[in-house]
Coordinates of C-alpha atoms in Angstrom, one line a residue:
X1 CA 168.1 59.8 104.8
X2 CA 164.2 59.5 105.3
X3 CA 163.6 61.7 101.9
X4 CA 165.8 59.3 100.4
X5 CA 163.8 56.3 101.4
X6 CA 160.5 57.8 100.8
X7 CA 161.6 57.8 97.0
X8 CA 162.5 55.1 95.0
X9 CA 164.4 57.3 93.0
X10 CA 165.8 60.7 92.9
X11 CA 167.0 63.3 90.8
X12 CA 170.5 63.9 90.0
X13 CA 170.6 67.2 91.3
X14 CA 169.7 66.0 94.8
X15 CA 172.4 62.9 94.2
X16 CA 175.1 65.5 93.3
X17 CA 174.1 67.6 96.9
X18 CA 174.3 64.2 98.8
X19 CA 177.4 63.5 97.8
X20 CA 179.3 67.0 98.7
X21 CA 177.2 67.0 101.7
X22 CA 179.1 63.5 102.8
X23 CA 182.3 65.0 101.6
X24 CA 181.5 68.1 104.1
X25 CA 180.6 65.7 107.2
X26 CA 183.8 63.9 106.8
X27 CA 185.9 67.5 106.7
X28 CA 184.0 69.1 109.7
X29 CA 186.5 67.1 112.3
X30 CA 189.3 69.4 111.3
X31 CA 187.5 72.0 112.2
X32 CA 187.4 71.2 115.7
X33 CA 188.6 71.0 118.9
X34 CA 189.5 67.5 120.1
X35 CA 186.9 68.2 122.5
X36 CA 184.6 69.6 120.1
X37 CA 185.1 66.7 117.7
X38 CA 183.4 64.1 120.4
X39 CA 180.2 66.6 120.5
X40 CA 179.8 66.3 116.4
X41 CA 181.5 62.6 116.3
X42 CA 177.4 60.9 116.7
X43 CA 176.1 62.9 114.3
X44 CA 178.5 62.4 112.0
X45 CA 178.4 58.7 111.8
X46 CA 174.9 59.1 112.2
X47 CA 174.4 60.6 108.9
X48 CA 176.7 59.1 107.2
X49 CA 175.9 55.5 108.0
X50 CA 172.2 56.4 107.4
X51 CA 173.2 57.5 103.8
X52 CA 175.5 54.6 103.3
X53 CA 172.5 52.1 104.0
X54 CA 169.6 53.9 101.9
X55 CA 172.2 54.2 99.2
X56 CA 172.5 50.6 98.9
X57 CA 168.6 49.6 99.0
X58 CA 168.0 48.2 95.9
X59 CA 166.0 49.3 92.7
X60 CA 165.3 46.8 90.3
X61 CA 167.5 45.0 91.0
X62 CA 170.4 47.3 91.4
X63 CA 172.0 50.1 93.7
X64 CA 169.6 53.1 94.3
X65 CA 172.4 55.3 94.3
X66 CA 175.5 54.3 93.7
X67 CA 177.3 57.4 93.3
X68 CA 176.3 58.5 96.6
X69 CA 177.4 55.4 98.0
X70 CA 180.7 56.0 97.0
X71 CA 181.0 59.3 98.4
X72 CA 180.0 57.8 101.6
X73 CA 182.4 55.3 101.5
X74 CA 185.0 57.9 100.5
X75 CA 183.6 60.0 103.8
X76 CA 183.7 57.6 105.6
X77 CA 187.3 56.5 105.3
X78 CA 188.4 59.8 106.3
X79 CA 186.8 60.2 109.6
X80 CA 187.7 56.6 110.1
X81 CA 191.7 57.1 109.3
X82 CA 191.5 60.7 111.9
X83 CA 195.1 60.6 113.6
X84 CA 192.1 61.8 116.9
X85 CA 191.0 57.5 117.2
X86 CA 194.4 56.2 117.3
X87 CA 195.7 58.3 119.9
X88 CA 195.3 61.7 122.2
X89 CA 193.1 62.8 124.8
X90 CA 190.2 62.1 123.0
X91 CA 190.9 58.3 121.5
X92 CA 188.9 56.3 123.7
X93 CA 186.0 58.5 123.2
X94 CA 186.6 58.1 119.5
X95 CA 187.2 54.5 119.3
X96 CA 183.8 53.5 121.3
X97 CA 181.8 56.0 119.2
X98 CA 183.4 54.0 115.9
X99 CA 182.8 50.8 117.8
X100 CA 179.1 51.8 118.1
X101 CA 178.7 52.9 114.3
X102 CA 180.6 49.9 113.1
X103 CA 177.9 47.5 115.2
X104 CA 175.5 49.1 113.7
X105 CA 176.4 48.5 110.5
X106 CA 177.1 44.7 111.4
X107 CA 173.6 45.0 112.4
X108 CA 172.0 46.2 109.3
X109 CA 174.0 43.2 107.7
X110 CA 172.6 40.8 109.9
X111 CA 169.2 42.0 109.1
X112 CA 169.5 42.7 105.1
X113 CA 166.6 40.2 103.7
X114 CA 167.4 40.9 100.1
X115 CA 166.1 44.7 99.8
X116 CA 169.7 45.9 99.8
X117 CA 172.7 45.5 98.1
X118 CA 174.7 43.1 99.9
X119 CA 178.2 44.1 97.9
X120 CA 177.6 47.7 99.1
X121 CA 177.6 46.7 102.7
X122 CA 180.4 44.7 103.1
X123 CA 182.4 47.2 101.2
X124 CA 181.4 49.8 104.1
X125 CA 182.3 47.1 106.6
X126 CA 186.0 46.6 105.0
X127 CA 186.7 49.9 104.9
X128 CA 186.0 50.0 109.0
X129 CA 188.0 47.2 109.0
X130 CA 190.8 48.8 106.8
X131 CA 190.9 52.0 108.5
X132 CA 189.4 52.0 112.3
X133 CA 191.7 51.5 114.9
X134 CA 192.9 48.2 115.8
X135 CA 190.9 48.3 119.3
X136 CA 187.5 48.9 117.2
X137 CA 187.6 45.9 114.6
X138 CA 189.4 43.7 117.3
X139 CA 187.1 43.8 119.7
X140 CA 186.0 40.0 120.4
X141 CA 182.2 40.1 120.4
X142 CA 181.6 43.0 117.3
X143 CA 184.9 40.5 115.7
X144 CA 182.7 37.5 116.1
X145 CA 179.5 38.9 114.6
X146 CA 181.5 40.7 111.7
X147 CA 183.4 37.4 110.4
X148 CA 179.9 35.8 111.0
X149 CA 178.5 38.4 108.2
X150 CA 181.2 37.6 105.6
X151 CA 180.9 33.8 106.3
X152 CA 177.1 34.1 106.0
X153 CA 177.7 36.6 102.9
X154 CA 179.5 33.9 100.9
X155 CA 176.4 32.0 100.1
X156 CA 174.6 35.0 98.8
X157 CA 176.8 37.0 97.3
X158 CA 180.2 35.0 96.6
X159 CA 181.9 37.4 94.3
X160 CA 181.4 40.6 96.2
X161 CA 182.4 38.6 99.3
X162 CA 185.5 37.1 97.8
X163 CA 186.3 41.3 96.1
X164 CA 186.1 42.0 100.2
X165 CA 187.9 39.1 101.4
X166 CA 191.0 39.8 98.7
X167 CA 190.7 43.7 100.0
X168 CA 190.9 42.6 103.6
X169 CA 194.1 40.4 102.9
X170 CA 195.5 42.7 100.9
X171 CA 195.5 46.1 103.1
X172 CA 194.4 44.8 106.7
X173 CA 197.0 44.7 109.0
X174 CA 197.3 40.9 109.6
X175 CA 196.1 40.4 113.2
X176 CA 192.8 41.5 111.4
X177 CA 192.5 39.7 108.4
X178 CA 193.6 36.7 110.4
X179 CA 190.3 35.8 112.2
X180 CA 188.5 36.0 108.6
X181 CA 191.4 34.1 106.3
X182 CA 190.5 31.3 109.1
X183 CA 186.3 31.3 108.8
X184 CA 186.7 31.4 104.9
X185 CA 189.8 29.9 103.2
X186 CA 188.4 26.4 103.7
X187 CA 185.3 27.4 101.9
X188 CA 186.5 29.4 99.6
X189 CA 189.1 26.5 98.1
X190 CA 186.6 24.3 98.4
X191 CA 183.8 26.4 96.4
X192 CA 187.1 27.2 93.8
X193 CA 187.4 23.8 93.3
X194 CA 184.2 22.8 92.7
X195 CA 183.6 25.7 89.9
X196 CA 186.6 24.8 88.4
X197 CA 185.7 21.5 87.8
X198 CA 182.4 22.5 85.5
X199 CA 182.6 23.6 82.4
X200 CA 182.0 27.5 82.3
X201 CA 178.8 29.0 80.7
X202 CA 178.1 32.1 82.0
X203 CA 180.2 35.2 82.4
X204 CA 179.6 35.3 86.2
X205 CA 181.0 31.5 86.5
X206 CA 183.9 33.1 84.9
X207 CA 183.9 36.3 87.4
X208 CA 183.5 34.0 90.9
X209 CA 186.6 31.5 89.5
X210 CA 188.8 34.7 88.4
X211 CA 188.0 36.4 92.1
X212 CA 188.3 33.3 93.6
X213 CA 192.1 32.9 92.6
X214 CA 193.2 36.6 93.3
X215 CA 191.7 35.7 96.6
X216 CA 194.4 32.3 96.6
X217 CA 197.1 34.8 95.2
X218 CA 196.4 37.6 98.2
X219 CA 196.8 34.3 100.7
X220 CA 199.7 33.1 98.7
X221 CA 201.2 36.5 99.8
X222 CA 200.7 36.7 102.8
X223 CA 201.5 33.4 103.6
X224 CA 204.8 32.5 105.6
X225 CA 207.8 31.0 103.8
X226 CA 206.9 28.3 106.1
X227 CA 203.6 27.7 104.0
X228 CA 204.5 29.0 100.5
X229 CA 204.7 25.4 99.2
X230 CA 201.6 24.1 100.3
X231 CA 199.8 27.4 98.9
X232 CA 201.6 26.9 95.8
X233 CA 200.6 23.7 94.9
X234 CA 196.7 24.4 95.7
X235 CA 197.1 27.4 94.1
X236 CA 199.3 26.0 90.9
X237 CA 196.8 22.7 90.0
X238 CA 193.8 24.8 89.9
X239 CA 194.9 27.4 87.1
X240 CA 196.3 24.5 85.4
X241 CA 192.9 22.5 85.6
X242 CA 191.6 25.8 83.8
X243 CA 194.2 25.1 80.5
X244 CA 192.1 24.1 77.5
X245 CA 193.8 21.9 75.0
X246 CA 190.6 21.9 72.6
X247 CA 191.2 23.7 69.4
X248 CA 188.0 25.4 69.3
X249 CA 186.9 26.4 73.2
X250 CA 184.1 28.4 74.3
X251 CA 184.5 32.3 74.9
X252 CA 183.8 31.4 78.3
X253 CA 186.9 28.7 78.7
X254 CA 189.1 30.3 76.2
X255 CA 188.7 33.4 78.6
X256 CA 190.0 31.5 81.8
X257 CA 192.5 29.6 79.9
X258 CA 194.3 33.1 78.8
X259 CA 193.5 34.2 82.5
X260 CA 194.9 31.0 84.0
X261 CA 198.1 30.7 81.7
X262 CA 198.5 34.7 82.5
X263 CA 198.5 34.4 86.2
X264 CA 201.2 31.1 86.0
X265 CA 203.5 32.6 84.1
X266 CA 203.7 35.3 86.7
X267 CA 203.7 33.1 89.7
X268 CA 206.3 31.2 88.3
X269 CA 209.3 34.0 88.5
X270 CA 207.7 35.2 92.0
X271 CA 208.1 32.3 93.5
X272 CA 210.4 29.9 91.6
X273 CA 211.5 27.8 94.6
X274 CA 207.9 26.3 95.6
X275 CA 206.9 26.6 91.8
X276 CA 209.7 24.2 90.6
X277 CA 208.8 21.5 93.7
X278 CA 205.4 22.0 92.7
X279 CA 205.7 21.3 89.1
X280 CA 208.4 18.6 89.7
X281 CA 206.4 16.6 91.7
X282 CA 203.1 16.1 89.5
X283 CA 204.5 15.7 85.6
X284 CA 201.3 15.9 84.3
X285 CA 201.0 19.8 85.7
X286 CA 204.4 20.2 83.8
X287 CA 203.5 18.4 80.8
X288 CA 199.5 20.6 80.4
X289 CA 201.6 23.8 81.4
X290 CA 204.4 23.5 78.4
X291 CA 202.1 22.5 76.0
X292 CA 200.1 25.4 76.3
X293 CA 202.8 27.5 76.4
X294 CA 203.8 26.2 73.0
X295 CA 200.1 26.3 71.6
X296 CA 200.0 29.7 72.6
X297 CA 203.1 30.9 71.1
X298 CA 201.9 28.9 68.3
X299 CA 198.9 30.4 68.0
X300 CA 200.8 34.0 68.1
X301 CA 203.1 32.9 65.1
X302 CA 200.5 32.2 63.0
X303 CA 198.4 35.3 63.6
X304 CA 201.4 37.2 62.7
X305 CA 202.2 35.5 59.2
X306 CA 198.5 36.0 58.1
X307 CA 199.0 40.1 59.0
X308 CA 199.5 42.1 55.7
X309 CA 203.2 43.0 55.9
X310 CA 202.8 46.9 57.0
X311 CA 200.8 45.2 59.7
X312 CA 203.2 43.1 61.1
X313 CA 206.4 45.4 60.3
X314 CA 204.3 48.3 62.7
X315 CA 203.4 45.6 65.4
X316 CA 207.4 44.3 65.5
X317 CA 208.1 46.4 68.5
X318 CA 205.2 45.2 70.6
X319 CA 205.9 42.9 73.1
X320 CA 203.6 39.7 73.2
X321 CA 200.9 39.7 76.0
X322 CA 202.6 36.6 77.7
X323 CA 206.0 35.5 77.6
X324 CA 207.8 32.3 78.4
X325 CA 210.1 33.8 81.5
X326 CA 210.7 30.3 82.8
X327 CA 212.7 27.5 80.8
X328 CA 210.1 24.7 81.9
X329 CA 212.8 22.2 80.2
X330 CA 215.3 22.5 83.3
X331 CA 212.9 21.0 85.4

């Protein structure tokens, strides 16, 4: 790791041999005794977090290496998910020597000043919070000081924060996820809402409001059926807020209308009970939702009559990109 920060770049030859030689730490537990794995274990995570961290320094404005990045990450999942942490005669051994790697990592979080790539670290972070055991990532003091890094993270780097947040909902067991759905969702509906409401411009306005609702979406899931309706119907008014009625939008609001009609025409048959009580109680939601169902299919019909005929008798069998599963009339 030191000849990799003495060089702001490298070749790709020595990128190629840092990436099997990450792939080779993370086998060399199997070739252990339990015993012998707790001799090696330091090392290991040593090198491994030391790659991960040079990896992500950035170079003009970018990832030094992001291939080798990767393969740490990749590494670094499989020493993290080794049956040897959850239990057997050497788990506790294992679990504080994770503990001590993942604090580190927290650290080099805590202390990134713009010099690394910030989406890099918290994807190394979710992946000790995806894969180490429960008694690592649950630990009350290194808990407090991660979810303070991902709270902190959201002001400098919301969309890499919100692709770690949706990961971290989506394959965390729930007792983790739970302490950072509670420091963020407030903040993250609130920033939602307030991109929403400005007109879009730039591709990464687009990006932050698109990652912001799969975020919504992974909550939505997990949510009790207890709290489906009230997720619903935050959820539900936003994408609608993002339906354009003009005839000639931008790229930019064209893009999220097609993204926000998309995503509500699949919410709507997963979860038809809160949907319908959503829809049903605000008619103007109902009323902007069917009319841009109809100016879509509109829009499809006429794009099909100005086809040449060969063109439209070889496109007959293809299905349209959204369909109208839900009869929007019954309620």
């Amino acid at each position: 790791t030191r000849a990799m920060h003495r060089a702001a770049t490298i070749s790709p030859q020595v990128a190629s041999l840092s990436c099997s030689a990450a792939s080779i730490l993370a086998s060399l537990p199997d070739l252990c005794t339990p015993s012998g794995t707790v001799s090696i274990l330091p090392t290991l995570l040593f090198l491994l977090s030391g790659m991960t961290t040079e990896a992500s320094i950035l170079v003009d404005g970018k990832p030094r290496l992001p291939a080798v990045s990767t393969a740490c990450l990749q590494a670094l999942h499989q020493v993290l998910s080794n049956p040897l942490a959850q239990a057997g005669p050497v788990s506790s051994e294992w679990r504080a020597l994770l503990s001590s790697a993942m604090l580190c990592l927290v650290e080099v979080c805590e202390e990134a000043q713009g010099d690394h790539d910030l989406a890099s670290l918290l994807l190394a972070l979710t992946f000790f919070l995806k894969s180490a055991p429960s008694q690592v990532v649950r630990h009350s003091d290194l808990e407090a000081r991660s979810v303070a890094v991902f709270t902190q993270a959201m002001a400098k780097a919301p969309i890499a924060t919100m692709q770690s947040l949706h990961a971290l909902v989506t394959h965390c067991d729930q007792s983790t996820a739970c302490a950072y759905i509670q420091a963020m969702g407030a903040d993250l509906l609130v920033n939602l809402q307030t991109a929403t409401k400005q007109p879009p411009t730039l591709d990464q306005h687009c990006t932050f409001i698109m990652e912001g609702i799969k975020c919504v979406e992974a909550l939505l899931a997990a949510a009790g059926e207890e709290h489906r309706v009230a997720m619903v119907a935050i959820l539900v008014p936003l994408l609608v807020s993002l339906l354009d009625e003009s005839t000639r939008p931008s790229s930019h609001v064209k893009r999220l209308h097609d993204y926000a009609l998309q995503r509500l025409m699949l919410i709507g048959p997963q979860y038809p009970v809160a949907f319908k009580a959503v829809i049903a109680a605000k008619a103007n939601l109902k009323l902007r939702l069917e009319t841009a169902i109809k100016n879509s299919q509109t829009s499809k019909t006429a794009t099909s009559a100005k086809k040449p005929v060969g063109a439209a008798t070889q496109s007959s069998s293809a299905a349209p990109s959204i369909k109208l599963k839900m009869n929007f009339g019954k309620f």
